[in-house]
Amino acid sequence: MVVSPADEPAAPPAITARGIRVSGPWGPVYGPVDLEVPDGGVTVLICPPGTGRTALLMTLAGRMSPNDGTLTVLGATRAREVFKLAALAGVDEIDTVPESVTVRDLLTEQLRWNAAWYKLIRRADDADLRRVCAPVFGDLPLPHLDQFVEQLGELDAILLRIALADTTTPRLLVVGSLDSVADDRERALLLDRLVHLGTRQTIVTSSSNPLPDDRPCLLIPVANTTAAELAVEQKGAK
């Protein structure tokens, strides 16, 4: 029996969230949020910047646990399990890069972090730079090893953070926000690089700005991530 593509079962979503929410000492941070993110490609969550959006991204990457609701990420349902399947980049609360260090310093630190404890890892060289950064930068020029992070432009800085987080090519890569790059042209280049990475893993990012219509990515508006929305939601729940 020949099975046509139409008869094949659809791949399960990479992420399924139902009614997830997080609350802190001062009240709700986000939620409830329902999401369904397909496996592979780039999904952009459209919502304003702030603690709610940041906390949601951290939850999807297994860095936080929701207080309510259900979350399944690549078959995992516990934050500890999701953590092993996902990388997080471009979120200041997680991977802020000190400005007074060089690209070589950061790369060396990441290579040593990834290596077994008994292995002696030398300082990073040009071959290491190409191996780690070229898949993320693509045809864009790579930063120089001896360049200080504070000298990098916005696009190079976020691409470097993505490359460092993506050294093991996890199945899920969560990138803080496209809004970290102010220039429209460079933001489009960042999205292009994420689309390329989305051919080998699932990419989730966020934005509050309009995106080019010709990029193959899924846009999902997300509510209940700002203080104003949460106040309305709480009032309606009473």
Tab-separated table of C-alpha atoms in Angstrom:
chain	number	residue	atom	x	y	z
A	1	MET	CA	0.000	0.000	0.000
A	2	VAL	CA	1.376	3.366	-1.007
A	3	VAL	CA	0.911	6.098	1.578
A	4	SER	CA	0.534	9.592	0.155
A	5	PRO	CA	1.833	12.635	2.083
A	6	ALA	CA	-1.766	13.603	2.814
A	7	ASP	CA	-2.306	10.243	4.558
A	8	GLU	CA	0.767	10.525	6.775
A	9	PRO	CA	0.074	11.541	10.378
A	10	ALA	CA	0.990	15.135	11.160
A	11	ALA	CA	4.069	15.601	13.310
A	12	PRO	CA	3.203	16.461	16.912
A	13	PRO	CA	3.830	20.078	17.939
A	14	ALA	CA	7.180	20.877	19.514
A	15	ILE	CA	5.427	22.888	22.235
A	16	THR	CA	1.902	22.646	23.573
A	17	ALA	CA	0.849	24.989	26.381
A	18	ARG	CA	-2.602	25.073	27.913
A	19	GLY	CA	-3.468	27.735	30.440
A	20	ILE	CA	0.087	28.171	31.731
A	21	ARG	CA	0.770	31.040	34.081
A	22	VAL	CA	3.481	32.234	36.435
A	23	SER	CA	2.989	34.331	39.548
A	24	GLY	CA	5.562	35.975	41.769
A	25	PRO	CA	5.620	37.571	45.207
A	26	TRP	CA	3.975	40.718	43.814
A	27	GLY	CA	1.289	39.031	41.771
A	28	PRO	CA	0.853	37.473	38.314
A	29	VAL	CA	3.723	37.674	35.815
A	30	TYR	CA	1.963	36.214	32.787
A	31	GLY	CA	-0.950	34.011	31.914
A	32	PRO	CA	-3.038	32.237	31.222
A	33	VAL	CA	-1.312	31.497	27.905
A	34	ASP	CA	-2.234	28.865	25.311
A	35	LEU	CA	0.350	28.027	22.645
A	36	GLU	CA	1.003	25.430	19.986
A	37	VAL	CA	4.417	25.675	18.317
A	38	PRO	CA	5.166	23.382	15.347
A	39	ASP	CA	8.235	21.176	15.266
A	40	GLY	CA	10.949	22.898	13.250
A	41	GLY	CA	11.093	26.330	11.660
A	42	VAL	CA	10.787	29.702	13.355
A	43	THR	CA	7.899	30.779	15.553
A	44	VAL	CA	7.694	34.415	16.650
A	45	LEU	CA	5.602	35.280	19.697
A	46	ILE	CA	4.107	38.729	19.170
A	47	CYS	CA	3.829	40.531	22.499
A	48	PRO	CA	5.224	43.635	24.206
A	49	PRO	CA	8.573	43.494	25.990
A	50	GLY	CA	8.676	43.149	29.745
A	51	THR	CA	8.953	40.669	32.573
A	52	GLY	CA	5.928	38.711	31.356
A	53	ARG	CA	7.417	38.003	27.944
A	54	THR	CA	10.808	37.177	29.429
A	55	ALA	CA	9.291	34.792	31.965
A	56	LEU	CA	7.248	33.076	29.248
A	57	LEU	CA	10.340	32.480	27.101
A	58	MET	CA	12.233	31.157	30.121
A	59	THR	CA	9.345	28.807	30.862
A	60	LEU	CA	9.337	27.431	27.314
A	61	ALA	CA	13.087	26.778	27.620
A	62	GLY	CA	12.741	24.947	30.945
A	63	ARG	CA	14.312	27.690	33.048
A	64	MET	CA	11.077	28.288	34.984
A	65	SER	CA	8.101	26.126	35.919
A	66	PRO	CA	4.545	27.368	35.399
A	67	ASN	CA	2.431	27.653	38.532
A	68	ASP	CA	-0.680	26.498	36.684
A	69	GLY	CA	-1.623	24.842	33.422
A	70	THR	CA	0.115	22.161	31.392
A	71	LEU	CA	3.227	22.459	29.233
A	72	THR	CA	4.706	19.813	26.948
A	73	VAL	CA	7.980	20.535	25.146
A	74	LEU	CA	9.255	17.864	22.757
A	75	GLY	CA	7.474	15.259	24.835
A	76	ALA	CA	8.833	16.522	28.161
A	77	THR	CA	6.488	17.872	30.814
A	78	ARG	CA	8.845	18.796	33.653
A	79	ALA	CA	11.102	21.852	33.627
A	80	ARG	CA	14.157	19.747	34.453
A	81	GLU	CA	13.525	17.582	31.402
A	82	VAL	CA	12.820	20.550	29.124
A	83	PHE	CA	16.045	22.197	30.304
A	84	LYS	CA	18.054	19.333	28.774
A	85	LEU	CA	16.335	19.716	25.397
A	86	ALA	CA	16.486	23.505	25.018
A	87	ALA	CA	18.982	26.349	24.830
A	88	LEU	CA	18.237	29.974	25.660
A	89	ALA	CA	20.027	32.955	24.122
A	90	GLY	CA	19.632	36.704	24.152
A	91	VAL	CA	17.896	36.921	27.527
A	92	ASP	CA	19.757	39.325	29.801
A	93	GLU	CA	18.667	37.507	32.938
A	94	ILE	CA	20.456	34.385	31.657
A	95	ASP	CA	23.311	35.150	29.268
A	96	THR	CA	24.322	38.783	29.691
A	97	VAL	CA	27.819	39.175	28.263
A	98	PRO	CA	30.360	41.314	30.170
A	99	GLU	CA	31.539	44.124	27.924
A	100	SER	CA	35.162	43.993	29.101
A	101	VAL	CA	35.870	40.490	27.769
A	102	THR	CA	36.918	39.408	24.298
A	103	VAL	CA	35.250	37.066	21.850
A	104	ARG	CA	38.102	34.604	22.482
A	105	ASP	CA	37.403	34.671	26.237
A	106	LEU	CA	33.706	33.891	25.744
A	107	LEU	CA	34.351	31.159	23.220
A	108	THR	CA	36.998	29.520	25.398
A	109	GLU	CA	34.701	29.606	28.422
A	110	GLN	CA	31.870	27.967	26.460
A	111	LEU	CA	34.126	25.235	25.039
A	112	ARG	CA	35.425	24.438	28.516
A	113	TRP	CA	31.890	24.388	29.906
A	114	ASN	CA	30.837	21.866	27.237
A	115	ALA	CA	33.870	19.597	27.726
A	116	ALA	CA	34.201	16.743	30.192
A	117	TRP	CA	35.708	17.870	33.504
A	118	TYR	CA	38.942	15.929	32.966
A	119	LYS	CA	39.721	17.443	29.562
A	120	LEU	CA	42.155	20.331	29.244
A	121	ILE	CA	40.749	22.817	26.719
A	122	ARG	CA	43.192	25.302	25.209
A	123	ARG	CA	42.267	28.887	24.430
A	124	ALA	CA	40.004	29.195	21.424
A	125	ASP	CA	41.567	29.760	18.014
A	126	ASP	CA	40.274	30.689	14.564
A	127	ALA	CA	39.238	27.099	13.835
A	128	ASP	CA	37.068	27.078	16.967
A	129	LEU	CA	35.564	30.421	15.988
A	130	ARG	CA	34.576	29.116	12.560
A	131	ARG	CA	33.216	25.847	13.927
A	132	VAL	CA	31.014	27.505	16.547
A	133	CYS	CA	30.013	30.748	14.852
A	134	ALA	CA	29.899	30.027	11.118
A	135	PRO	CA	26.634	28.003	11.279
A	136	VAL	CA	24.931	30.984	12.949
A	137	PHE	CA	26.595	33.887	11.105
A	138	GLY	CA	26.387	32.243	7.676
A	139	ASP	CA	27.811	34.580	5.029
A	140	LEU	CA	28.081	37.456	7.500
A	141	PRO	CA	31.611	38.330	8.680
A	142	LEU	CA	32.675	36.616	11.894
A	143	PRO	CA	33.859	38.786	14.789
A	144	HIS	CA	37.582	38.856	15.520
A	145	LEU	CA	38.762	36.718	18.407
A	146	ASP	CA	40.503	39.629	20.102
A	147	GLN	CA	37.598	42.020	19.668
A	148	PHE	CA	35.979	43.215	22.877
A	149	VAL	CA	32.287	42.480	23.223
A	150	GLU	CA	31.549	46.165	23.788
A	151	GLN	CA	32.896	46.831	20.277
A	152	LEU	CA	30.364	44.534	18.611
A	153	GLY	CA	27.299	45.944	16.906
A	154	GLU	CA	23.829	44.806	17.940
A	155	LEU	CA	23.540	42.174	15.215
A	156	ASP	CA	26.981	40.662	15.831
A	157	ALA	CA	26.394	40.656	19.589
A	158	ILE	CA	23.120	38.727	19.436
A	159	LEU	CA	24.454	36.310	16.801
A	160	LEU	CA	27.453	35.596	19.039
A	161	ARG	CA	25.162	34.910	22.005
A	162	ILE	CA	23.097	32.559	19.835
A	163	ALA	CA	26.213	30.747	18.596
A	164	LEU	CA	27.498	30.224	22.140
A	165	ALA	CA	24.127	28.902	23.316
A	166	ASP	CA	23.741	26.655	20.266
A	167	THR	CA	27.085	24.836	20.415
A	168	THR	CA	25.399	21.480	21.081
A	169	THR	CA	22.546	22.086	18.591
A	170	PRO	CA	19.661	21.337	20.974
A	171	ARG	CA	16.291	20.425	19.505
A	172	LEU	CA	14.801	23.707	20.768
A	173	LEU	CA	16.486	27.105	20.668
A	174	VAL	CA	14.718	30.014	22.359
A	175	VAL	CA	16.032	33.466	21.401
A	176	GLY	CA	15.004	36.413	23.563
A	177	SER	CA	13.785	38.919	21.029
A	178	LEU	CA	14.248	40.240	17.529
A	179	ASP	CA	13.770	43.676	19.113
A	180	SER	CA	17.314	43.540	20.484
A	181	VAL	CA	18.413	44.769	17.041
A	182	ALA	CA	17.094	48.275	16.384
A	183	ASP	CA	18.014	48.647	12.714
A	184	ASP	CA	15.309	47.277	10.382
A	185	ARG	CA	17.785	45.830	7.876
A	186	GLU	CA	19.874	44.123	10.541
A	187	ARG	CA	16.733	42.810	12.246
A	188	ALA	CA	15.737	41.222	8.939
A	189	LEU	CA	19.203	39.662	8.683
A	190	LEU	CA	18.811	38.245	12.191
A	191	LEU	CA	15.478	36.718	11.220
A	192	ASP	CA	17.068	35.252	8.082
A	193	ARG	CA	19.734	33.551	10.185
A	194	LEU	CA	17.089	32.148	12.534
A	195	VAL	CA	15.134	30.830	9.547
A	196	HIS	CA	18.276	29.040	8.421
A	197	LEU	CA	18.760	27.513	11.877
A	198	GLY	CA	15.109	26.501	11.814
A	199	THR	CA	15.907	23.947	9.114
A	200	ARG	CA	17.726	21.849	11.743
A	201	GLN	CA	15.921	22.672	15.004
A	202	THR	CA	12.854	24.428	16.403
A	203	ILE	CA	13.356	28.157	16.958
A	204	VAL	CA	11.149	30.303	19.191
A	205	THR	CA	11.673	34.038	19.533
A	206	SER	CA	9.588	37.151	20.153
A	207	SER	CA	8.947	40.620	18.819
A	208	SER	CA	6.718	43.624	19.338
A	209	ASN	CA	7.639	45.143	15.959
A	210	PRO	CA	6.274	44.479	12.461
A	211	LEU	CA	8.128	41.725	10.599
A	212	PRO	CA	8.831	41.313	6.884
A	213	ASP	CA	5.977	39.546	5.109
A	214	ASP	CA	8.264	37.435	2.934
A	215	ARG	CA	9.991	35.477	5.732
A	216	PRO	CA	8.853	31.868	6.291
A	217	CYS	CA	7.978	32.047	9.965
A	218	LEU	CA	4.881	31.587	12.098
A	219	LEU	CA	3.601	34.620	14.012
A	220	ILE	CA	1.560	33.938	17.158
A	221	PRO	CA	-0.024	36.870	19.023
A	222	VAL	CA	0.257	36.250	22.767
A	223	ALA	CA	-1.939	38.008	25.342
A	224	ASN	CA	-1.699	38.282	29.123
A	225	THR	CA	1.982	39.199	29.322
A	226	THR	CA	1.701	42.843	30.432
A	227	ALA	CA	0.532	44.383	33.701
A	228	ALA	CA	-2.429	46.057	31.988
A	229	GLU	CA	-3.599	42.809	30.370
A	230	LEU	CA	-3.177	40.884	33.609
A	231	ALA	CA	-5.211	43.465	35.522
A	232	VAL	CA	-8.064	43.110	33.029
A	233	GLU	CA	-7.831	39.304	33.142
A	234	GLN	CA	-7.918	39.277	36.937
A	235	LYS	CA	-10.872	41.657	37.012
A	236	GLY	CA	-12.784	39.487	34.546
A	237	ALA	CA	-12.064	36.364	36.578
A	238	LYS	CA	-13.742	37.796	39.684
